[in-house]
GROMACS .gro file of N, CA and C in nm:
model
  414
    1MET      N    1  -4.736  -1.670   0.382
    1MET     CA    2  -4.793  -1.759   0.286
    1MET      C    3  -4.701  -1.879   0.267
    2LYS      N    4  -4.761  -1.992   0.236
    2LYS     CA    5  -4.682  -2.113   0.214
    2LYS      C    6  -4.615  -2.106   0.077
    3THR      N    7  -4.504  -2.175   0.068
    3THR     CA    8  -4.432  -2.180  -0.058
    3THR      C    9  -4.514  -2.253  -0.163
    4GLY      N   10  -4.521  -2.196  -0.283
    4GLY     CA   11  -4.593  -2.260  -0.392
    4GLY      C   12  -4.737  -2.215  -0.404
    5THR      N   13  -4.785  -2.134  -0.311
    5THR     CA   14  -4.923  -2.085  -0.321
    5THR      C   15  -4.923  -1.950  -0.388
    6THR      N   16  -5.036  -1.912  -0.443
    6THR     CA   17  -5.049  -1.784  -0.510
    6THR      C   18  -5.123  -1.687  -0.421
    7ASP      N   19  -5.104  -1.561  -0.450
    7ASP     CA   20  -5.170  -1.456  -0.373
    7ASP      C   21  -5.313  -1.441  -0.426
    8PRO      N   22  -5.414  -1.467  -0.343
    8PRO     CA   23  -5.552  -1.456  -0.390
    8PRO      C   24  -5.593  -1.312  -0.418
    9PHE      N   25  -5.520  -1.216  -0.364
    9PHE     CA   26  -5.554  -1.076  -0.382
    9PHE      C   27  -5.474  -1.010  -0.494
   10ALA      N   28  -5.389  -1.086  -0.561
   10ALA     CA   29  -5.305  -1.030  -0.666
   10ALA      C   30  -5.390  -0.990  -0.785
   11ASN      N   31  -5.344  -0.889  -0.857
   11ASN     CA   32  -5.415  -0.838  -0.973
   11ASN      C   33  -5.362  -0.908  -1.097
   12ASP      N   34  -5.447  -0.980  -1.166
   12ASP     CA   35  -5.407  -1.055  -1.285
   12ASP      C   36  -5.365  -0.962  -1.398
   13ASP      N   37  -5.421  -0.841  -1.406
   13ASP     CA   38  -5.386  -0.747  -1.513
   13ASP      C   39  -5.240  -0.706  -1.506
   14GLU      N   40  -5.187  -0.690  -1.383
   14GLU     CA   41  -5.047  -0.651  -1.367
   14GLU      C   42  -4.954  -0.759  -1.420
   15ASP      N   43  -4.989  -0.885  -1.397
   15ASP     CA   44  -4.906  -0.995  -1.445
   15ASP      C   45  -4.899  -0.995  -1.597
   16GLU      N   46  -5.013  -0.969  -1.663
   16GLU     CA   47  -5.015  -0.966  -1.809
   16GLU      C   48  -4.931  -0.850  -1.862
   17GLN      N   49  -4.942  -0.733  -1.796
   17GLN     CA   50  -4.863  -0.617  -1.838
   17GLN      C   51  -4.713  -0.646  -1.824
   18THR      N   52  -4.674  -0.708  -1.715
   18THR     CA   53  -4.535  -0.740  -1.692
   18THR      C   54  -4.483  -0.834  -1.799
   19GLU      N   55  -4.562  -0.935  -1.835
   19GLU     CA   56  -4.521  -1.028  -1.938
   19GLU      C   57  -4.504  -0.958  -2.072
   20GLN      N   58  -4.595  -0.864  -2.105
   20GLN     CA   59  -4.586  -0.790  -2.231
   20GLN      C   60  -4.461  -0.702  -2.233
   21THR      N   61  -4.434  -0.637  -2.123
   21THR     CA   62  -4.316  -0.551  -2.113
   21THR      C   63  -4.189  -0.633  -2.128
   22ASP      N   64  -4.184  -0.748  -2.061
   22ASP     CA   65  -4.067  -0.834  -2.069
   22ASP      C   66  -4.043  -0.882  -2.211
   23SER      N   67  -4.150  -0.918  -2.282
   23SER     CA   68  -4.131  -0.968  -2.419
   23SER      C   69  -4.087  -0.856  -2.512
   24SER      N   70  -4.136  -0.733  -2.491
   24SER     CA   71  -4.092  -0.622  -2.577
   24SER      C   72  -3.947  -0.585  -2.548
   25ASP      N   73  -3.905  -0.597  -2.421
   25ASP     CA   74  -3.765  -0.572  -2.386
   25ASP      C   75  -3.673  -0.672  -2.453
   26SER      N   76  -3.713  -0.799  -2.454
   26SER     CA   77  -3.627  -0.899  -2.515
   26SER      C   78  -3.618  -0.879  -2.665
   27GLN      N   79  -3.726  -0.830  -2.727
   27GLN     CA   80  -3.720  -0.801  -2.870
   27GLN      C   81  -3.625  -0.686  -2.897
   28THR      N   82  -3.626  -0.584  -2.812
   28THR     CA   83  -3.536  -0.471  -2.828
   28THR      C   84  -3.391  -0.516  -2.814
   29ASP      N   85  -3.365  -0.602  -2.715
   29ASP     CA   86  -3.229  -0.653  -2.695
   29ASP      C   87  -3.181  -0.728  -2.818
   30GLU      N   88  -3.272  -0.808  -2.878
   30GLU     CA   89  -3.232  -0.884  -2.995
   30GLU      C   90  -3.201  -0.792  -3.112
   31SER      N   91  -3.280  -0.686  -3.129
   31SER     CA   92  -3.255  -0.595  -3.241
   31SER      C   93  -3.126  -0.516  -3.221
   32ASP      N   94  -3.093  -0.487  -3.095
   32ASP     CA   95  -2.967  -0.417  -3.067
   32ASP      C   96  -2.847  -0.504  -3.102
   33SER      N   97  -2.859  -0.632  -3.077
   33SER     CA   98  -2.745  -0.720  -3.099
   33SER      C   99  -2.726  -0.755  -3.246
   34THR      N  100  -2.826  -0.727  -3.331
   34THR     CA  101  -2.813  -0.762  -3.472
   34THR      C  102  -2.756  -0.650  -3.556
   35GLU      N  103  -2.717  -0.539  -3.493
   35GLU     CA  104  -2.656  -0.430  -3.568
   35GLU      C  105  -2.524  -0.475  -3.625
   36PRO      N  106  -2.491  -0.432  -3.746
   36PRO     CA  107  -2.363  -0.474  -3.804
   36PRO      C  108  -2.247  -0.417  -3.723
   37SER      N  109  -2.144  -0.499  -3.706
   37SER     CA  110  -2.027  -0.453  -3.632
   37SER      C  111  -1.935  -0.378  -3.725
   38ASP      N  112  -1.854  -0.293  -3.667
   38ASP     CA  113  -1.758  -0.214  -3.745
   38ASP      C  114  -1.643  -0.305  -3.785
   39SER      N  115  -1.634  -0.337  -3.912
   39SER     CA  116  -1.533  -0.431  -3.958
   39SER      C  117  -1.394  -0.370  -3.963
   40THR      N  118  -1.384  -0.238  -3.948
   40THR     CA  119  -1.253  -0.175  -3.955
   40THR      C  120  -1.182  -0.173  -3.821
   41THR      N  121  -1.250  -0.214  -3.713
   41THR     CA  122  -1.188  -0.214  -3.581
   41THR      C  123  -1.090  -0.330  -3.571
   42ASP      N  124  -0.971  -0.303  -3.527
   42ASP     CA  125  -0.868  -0.405  -3.510
   42ASP      C  126  -0.881  -0.460  -3.369
   43GLN      N  127  -0.930  -0.581  -3.356
   43GLN     CA  128  -0.952  -0.641  -3.226
   43GLN      C  129  -0.822  -0.671  -3.153
   44SER      N  130  -0.717  -0.701  -3.224
   44SER     CA  131  -0.592  -0.737  -3.158
   44SER      C  132  -0.513  -0.616  -3.113
   45GLY      N  133  -0.547  -0.498  -3.160
   45GLY     CA  134  -0.468  -0.381  -3.128
   45GLY      C  135  -0.538  -0.283  -3.038
   46GLU      N  136  -0.620  -0.332  -2.946
   46GLU     CA  137  -0.694  -0.241  -2.859
   46GLU      C  138  -0.602  -0.155  -2.774
   47ASN      N  139  -0.488  -0.208  -2.730
   47ASN     CA  140  -0.399  -0.133  -2.641
   47ASN      C  141  -0.288  -0.061  -2.716
   48GLN      N  142  -0.289  -0.069  -2.849
   48GLN     CA  143  -0.187   0.000  -2.925
   48GLN      C  144  -0.223   0.147  -2.937
   49SER      N  145  -0.123   0.229  -2.939
   49SER     CA  146  -0.148   0.372  -2.954
   49SER      C  147  -0.164   0.405  -3.102
   50PRO      N  148  -0.229   0.517  -3.134
   50PRO     CA  149  -0.250   0.552  -3.273
   50PRO      C  150  -0.119   0.577  -3.346
   51SER      N  151  -0.126   0.567  -3.476
   51SER     CA  152  -0.013   0.593  -3.566
   51SER      C  153   0.100   0.494  -3.548
   52GLY      N  154   0.074   0.381  -3.482
   52GLY     CA  155   0.175   0.277  -3.469
   52GLY      C  156   0.294   0.316  -3.384
   53SER      N  157   0.280   0.413  -3.295
   53SER     CA  158   0.394   0.452  -3.211
   53SER      C  159   0.425   0.340  -3.114
   54ASN      N  160   0.544   0.339  -3.062
   54ASN     CA  161   0.586   0.232  -2.974
   54ASN      C  162   0.578   0.269  -2.827
   55THR      N  163   0.499   0.369  -2.793
   55THR     CA  164   0.481   0.402  -2.652
   55THR      C  165   0.394   0.296  -2.589
   56ARG      N  166   0.414   0.273  -2.459
   56ARG     CA  167   0.336   0.171  -2.390
   56ARG      C  168   0.300   0.222  -2.252
   57GLN      N  169   0.206   0.156  -2.191
   57GLN     CA  170   0.169   0.189  -2.054
   57GLN      C  171   0.276   0.134  -1.960
   58PHE      N  172   0.298   0.201  -1.849
   58PHE     CA  173   0.393   0.151  -1.750
   58PHE      C  174   0.332   0.170  -1.613
   59ASP      N  175   0.384   0.097  -1.518
   59ASP     CA  176   0.339   0.119  -1.381
   59ASP      C  177   0.452   0.181  -1.301
   60ARG      N  178   0.421   0.219  -1.180
   60ARG     CA  179   0.517   0.291  -1.097
   60ARG      C  180   0.643   0.210  -1.069
   61SER      N  181   0.632   0.078  -1.072
   61SER     CA  182   0.750  -0.004  -1.043
   61SER      C  183   0.855   0.008  -1.153
   62ASP      N  184   0.816   0.060  -1.270
   62ASP     CA  185   0.913   0.082  -1.378
   62ASP      C  186   0.999   0.206  -1.354
   63LEU      N  187   0.956   0.292  -1.264
   63LEU     CA  188   1.025   0.419  -1.239
   63LEU      C  189   1.127   0.404  -1.127
   64PRO      N  190   1.229   0.490  -1.124
   64PRO     CA  191   1.320   0.491  -1.009
   64PRO      C  192   1.241   0.522  -0.881
   65ARG      N  193   1.290   0.476  -0.770
   65ARG     CA  194   1.217   0.489  -0.643
   65ARG      C  195   1.169   0.630  -0.614
   66MET      N  196   1.255   0.728  -0.630
   66MET     CA  197   1.220   0.865  -0.591
   66MET      C  198   1.119   0.927  -0.687
   67VAL      N  199   1.113   0.879  -0.809
   67VAL     CA  200   1.021   0.934  -0.909
   67VAL      C  201   0.883   0.869  -0.897
   68GLY      N  202   0.880   0.741  -0.867
   68GLY     CA  203   0.755   0.667  -0.867
   68GLY      C  204   0.674   0.674  -0.740
   69ARG      N  205   0.715   0.750  -0.646
   69ARG     CA  206   0.642   0.755  -0.518
   69ARG      C  207   0.567   0.887  -0.504
   70GLU      N  208   0.472   0.887  -0.412
   70GLU     CA  209   0.398   1.009  -0.381
   70GLU      C  210   0.452   1.076  -0.255
   71LYS      N  211   0.496   0.994  -0.159
   71LYS     CA  212   0.548   1.046  -0.032
   71LYS      C  213   0.683   0.982  -0.006
   72VAL      N  214   0.765   1.047   0.072
   72VAL     CA  215   0.900   0.998   0.099
   72VAL      C  216   0.896   0.864   0.174
   73LYS      N  217   0.791   0.837   0.251
   73LYS     CA  218   0.784   0.713   0.327
   73LYS      C  219   0.713   0.600   0.253
   74ASP      N  220   0.670   0.623   0.128
   74ASP     CA  221   0.605   0.517   0.051
   74ASP      C  222   0.698   0.397   0.036
   75ASP      N  223   0.643   0.279   0.055
   75ASP     CA  224   0.715   0.151   0.043
   75ASP      C  225   0.826   0.134   0.146
   76ARG      N  226   0.830   0.218   0.245
   76ARG     CA  227   0.929   0.203   0.353
   76ARG      C  228   0.853   0.161   0.478
   77GLU      N  229   0.833   0.032   0.490
   77GLU     CA  230   0.755  -0.020   0.601
   77GLU      C  231   0.843  -0.054   0.721
   78ASP      N  232   0.970  -0.081   0.698
   78ASP     CA  233   1.059  -0.120   0.806
   78ASP      C  234   1.124   0.003   0.868
   79VAL      N  235   1.121   0.007   1.001
   79VAL     CA  236   1.181   0.118   1.074
   79VAL      C  237   1.309   0.066   1.138
   80HIS      N  238   1.419   0.136   1.113
   80HIS     CA  239   1.547   0.102   1.174
   80HIS      C  240   1.586   0.218   1.265
   81GLN      N  241   1.552   0.203   1.391
   81GLN     CA  242   1.590   0.307   1.486
   81GLN      C  243   1.738   0.289   1.517
   82LEU      N  244   1.811   0.398   1.509
   82LEU     CA  245   1.955   0.390   1.520
   82LEU      C  246   2.004   0.490   1.625
   83PHE      N  247   2.069   0.440   1.726
   83PHE     CA  248   2.130   0.527   1.826
   83PHE      C  249   2.277   0.542   1.787
   84VAL      N  250   2.323   0.666   1.778
   84VAL     CA  251   2.459   0.691   1.730
   84VAL      C  252   2.536   0.779   1.828
   85TYR      N  253   2.669   0.769   1.819
   85TYR     CA  254   2.756   0.857   1.897
   85TYR      C  255   2.748   0.998   1.840
   86ASP      N  256   2.789   1.096   1.922
   86ASP     CA  257   2.784   1.236   1.879
   86ASP      C  258   2.868   1.260   1.753
   87ASP      N  259   2.987   1.200   1.748
   87ASP     CA  260   3.071   1.222   1.630
   87ASP      C  261   3.010   1.159   1.504
   88THR      N  262   2.937   1.048   1.519
   88THR     CA  263   2.868   0.987   1.405
   88THR      C  264   2.755   1.077   1.358
   89ASP      N  265   2.684   1.136   1.453
   89ASP     CA  266   2.574   1.228   1.418
   89ASP      C  267   2.628   1.347   1.339
   90THR      N  268   2.741   1.401   1.384
   90THR     CA  269   2.801   1.515   1.315
   90THR      C  270   2.844   1.476   1.173
   91LYS      N  271   2.906   1.359   1.160
   91LYS     CA  272   2.949   1.313   1.027
   91LYS      C  273   2.829   1.286   0.936
   92GLU      N  274   2.721   1.237   0.992
   92GLU     CA  275   2.601   1.211   0.912
   92GLU      C  276   2.543   1.341   0.859
   93GLU      N  277   2.539   1.444   0.943
   93GLU     CA  278   2.488   1.575   0.900
   93GLU      C  279   2.576   1.633   0.789
   94GLU      N  280   2.708   1.620   0.806
   94GLU     CA  281   2.801   1.670   0.704
   94GLU      C  282   2.786   1.593   0.573
   95ALA      N  283   2.771   1.462   0.583
   95ALA     CA  284   2.755   1.380   0.462
   95ALA      C  285   2.624   1.415   0.390
   96ARG      N  286   2.517   1.434   0.466
   96ARG     CA  287   2.390   1.473   0.404
   96ARG      C  288   2.402   1.608   0.335
   97TYR      N  289   2.471   1.702   0.399
   97TYR     CA  290   2.490   1.834   0.340
   97TYR      C  291   2.570   1.823   0.210
   98ASP      N  292   2.677   1.743   0.213
   98ASP     CA  293   2.759   1.724   0.093
   98ASP      C  294   2.678   1.660  -0.021
   99LEU      N  295   2.596   1.562   0.012
   99LEU     CA  296   2.512   1.499  -0.090
   99LEU      C  297   2.411   1.597  -0.146
  100LYS      N  298   2.354   1.678  -0.059
  100LYS     CA  299   2.254   1.776  -0.102
  100LYS      C  300   2.315   1.875  -0.201
  101GLN      N  301   2.441   1.910  -0.182
  101GLN     CA  302   2.509   2.003  -0.272
  101GLN      C  303   2.529   1.943  -0.412
  102ARG      N  304   2.529   1.811  -0.421
  102ARG     CA  305   2.551   1.744  -0.549
  102ARG      C  306   2.425   1.738  -0.635
  103PHE      N  307   2.311   1.767  -0.574
  103PHE     CA  308   2.184   1.761  -0.646
  103PHE      C  309   2.117   1.897  -0.642
  104ASP      N  310   2.059   1.937  -0.754
  104ASP     CA  311   1.987   2.064  -0.758
  104ASP      C  312   1.851   2.053  -0.690
  105ASP      N  313   1.792   1.935  -0.693
  105ASP     CA  314   1.660   1.915  -0.635
  105ASP      C  315   1.669   1.898  -0.485
  106LYS      N  316   1.553   1.903  -0.423
  106LYS     CA  317   1.545   1.881  -0.279
  106LYS      C  318   1.581   1.736  -0.249
  107LEU      N  319   1.666   1.715  -0.151
  107LEU     CA  320   1.705   1.581  -0.109
  107LEU      C  321   1.650   1.560   0.032
  108TYR      N  322   1.562   1.462   0.044
  108TYR     CA  323   1.504   1.433   0.174
  108TYR      C  324   1.606   1.367   0.266
  109LYS      N  325   1.598   1.399   0.393
  109LYS     CA  326   1.688   1.342   0.493
  109LYS      C  327   1.677   1.189   0.492
  110LEU      N  328   1.556   1.139   0.482
  110LEU     CA  329   1.535   0.994   0.483
  110LEU      C  330   1.604   0.926   0.364
  111ASP      N  331   1.595   0.988   0.247
  111ASP     CA  332   1.663   0.932   0.128
  111ASP      C  333   1.814   0.934   0.146
  112ALA      N  334   1.866   1.045   0.194
  112ALA     CA  335   2.011   1.057   0.213
  112ALA      C  336   2.060   0.955   0.315
  113ARG      N  337   1.989   0.942   0.425
  113ARG     CA  338   2.031   0.847   0.528
  113ARG      C  339   2.029   0.704   0.477
  114GLU      N  340   1.924   0.668   0.403
  114GLU     CA  341   1.917   0.530   0.353
  114GLU      C  342   2.027   0.505   0.249
  115ALA      N  343   2.056   0.604   0.166
  115ALA     CA  344   2.163   0.588   0.067
  115ALA      C  345   2.298   0.570   0.137
  116ILE      N  346   2.322   0.648   0.241
  116ILE     CA  347   2.447   0.636   0.317
  116ILE      C  348   2.454   0.499   0.384
  117TYR      N  349   2.342   0.454   0.437
  117TYR     CA  350   2.332   0.323   0.501
  117TYR      C  351   2.364   0.212   0.399
  118LEU      N  352   2.305   0.221   0.280
  118LEU     CA  353   2.331   0.122   0.176
  118LEU      C  354   2.476   0.126   0.128
  119ALA      N  355   2.532   0.247   0.119
  119ALA     CA  356   2.672   0.260   0.077
  119ALA      C  357   2.764   0.189   0.176
  120GLY      N  358   2.732   0.198   0.302
  120GLY     CA  359   2.809   0.126   0.404
  120GLY      C  360   2.799  -0.024   0.386
  121MET      N  361   2.682  -0.072   0.349
  121MET     CA  362   2.664  -0.216   0.325
  121MET      C  363   2.740  -0.262   0.202
  122GLN      N  364   2.757  -0.173   0.107
  122GLN     CA  365   2.830  -0.208  -0.015
  122GLN      C  366   2.981  -0.197   0.005
  123ASN      N  367   3.022  -0.143   0.116
  123ASN     CA  368   3.165  -0.125   0.147
  123ASN      C  369   3.193  -0.182   0.286
  124LEU      N  370   3.176  -0.312   0.300
  124LEU     CA  371   3.191  -0.376   0.430
  124LEU      C  372   3.334  -0.369   0.483
  125ASP      N  373   3.431  -0.355   0.395
  125ASP     CA  374   3.570  -0.341   0.441
  125ASP      C  375   3.584  -0.214   0.524
  126ASP      N  376   3.519  -0.106   0.481
  126ASP     CA  377   3.522   0.019   0.558
  126ASP      C  378   3.453   0.000   0.693
  127ALA      N  379   3.340  -0.070   0.692
  127ALA     CA  380   3.267  -0.095   0.817
  127ALA      C  381   3.352  -0.182   0.911
  128GLU      N  382   3.420  -0.279   0.855
  128GLU     CA  383   3.508  -0.365   0.936
  128GLU      C  384   3.619  -0.282   1.001
  129GLU      N  385   3.678  -0.192   0.925
  129GLU     CA  386   3.785  -0.106   0.977
  129GLU      C  387   3.735  -0.022   1.094
  130ILE      N  388   3.617   0.034   1.081
  130ILE     CA  389   3.560   0.116   1.188
  130ILE      C  390   3.534   0.030   1.311
  131LEU      N  391   3.480  -0.089   1.293
  131LEU     CA  392   3.454  -0.178   1.406
  131LEU      C  393   3.583  -0.216   1.478
  132ARG      N  394   3.690  -0.235   1.403
  132ARG     CA  395   3.820  -0.266   1.465
  132ARG      C  396   3.871  -0.146   1.544
  133GLU      N  397   3.851  -0.025   1.489
  133GLU     CA  398   3.890   0.097   1.562
  133GLU      C  399   3.813   0.108   1.693
  134TRP      N  400   3.690   0.065   1.693
  134TRP     CA  401   3.607   0.072   1.814
  134TRP      C  402   3.639  -0.040   1.912
  135GLY      N  403   3.724  -0.134   1.872
  135GLY     CA  404   3.766  -0.238   1.965
  135GLY      C  405   3.693  -0.370   1.949
  136GLN      N  406   3.637  -0.398   1.836
  136GLN     CA  407   3.564  -0.523   1.814
  136GLN      C  408   3.653  -0.645   1.835
  137ASP      N  409   3.784  -0.633   1.810
  137ASP     CA  410   3.876  -0.747   1.823
  137ASP      C  411   3.913  -0.778   1.968
  138PHE      N  412   3.892  -0.685   2.058
  138PHE     CA  413   3.939  -0.707   2.196
  138PHE      C  414   3.857  -0.809   2.268
   0.00000   0.00000   0.00000
């Protein structure tokens, strides 16, 4: 059919019923909106907890890394593949074991390794000494 033309086979009674239904719906909507509002509701305090307590909502970024995650690899997108000498591997295992003994909870290998890695970055003088022992100056 062309735009702007009417359907010659359409039922005029249906159009009248639709108009009546639409007008009754709009009247219902108007009556719903005229109900008195609860004047005791505090609009500014929607997010406040009852009894005026000072608790607030927080997100996971407020928590320490190990507490705020679901999996040990959460937020660890960068992979640092590290090839090490046998004696370094042995020392890493011993260091992880020693760290694990300091905590009652389970300590993941990935957490221990990253902490040891960061500790080395915070103590560059120690890293420099090791590099000199390995012959970096030669």
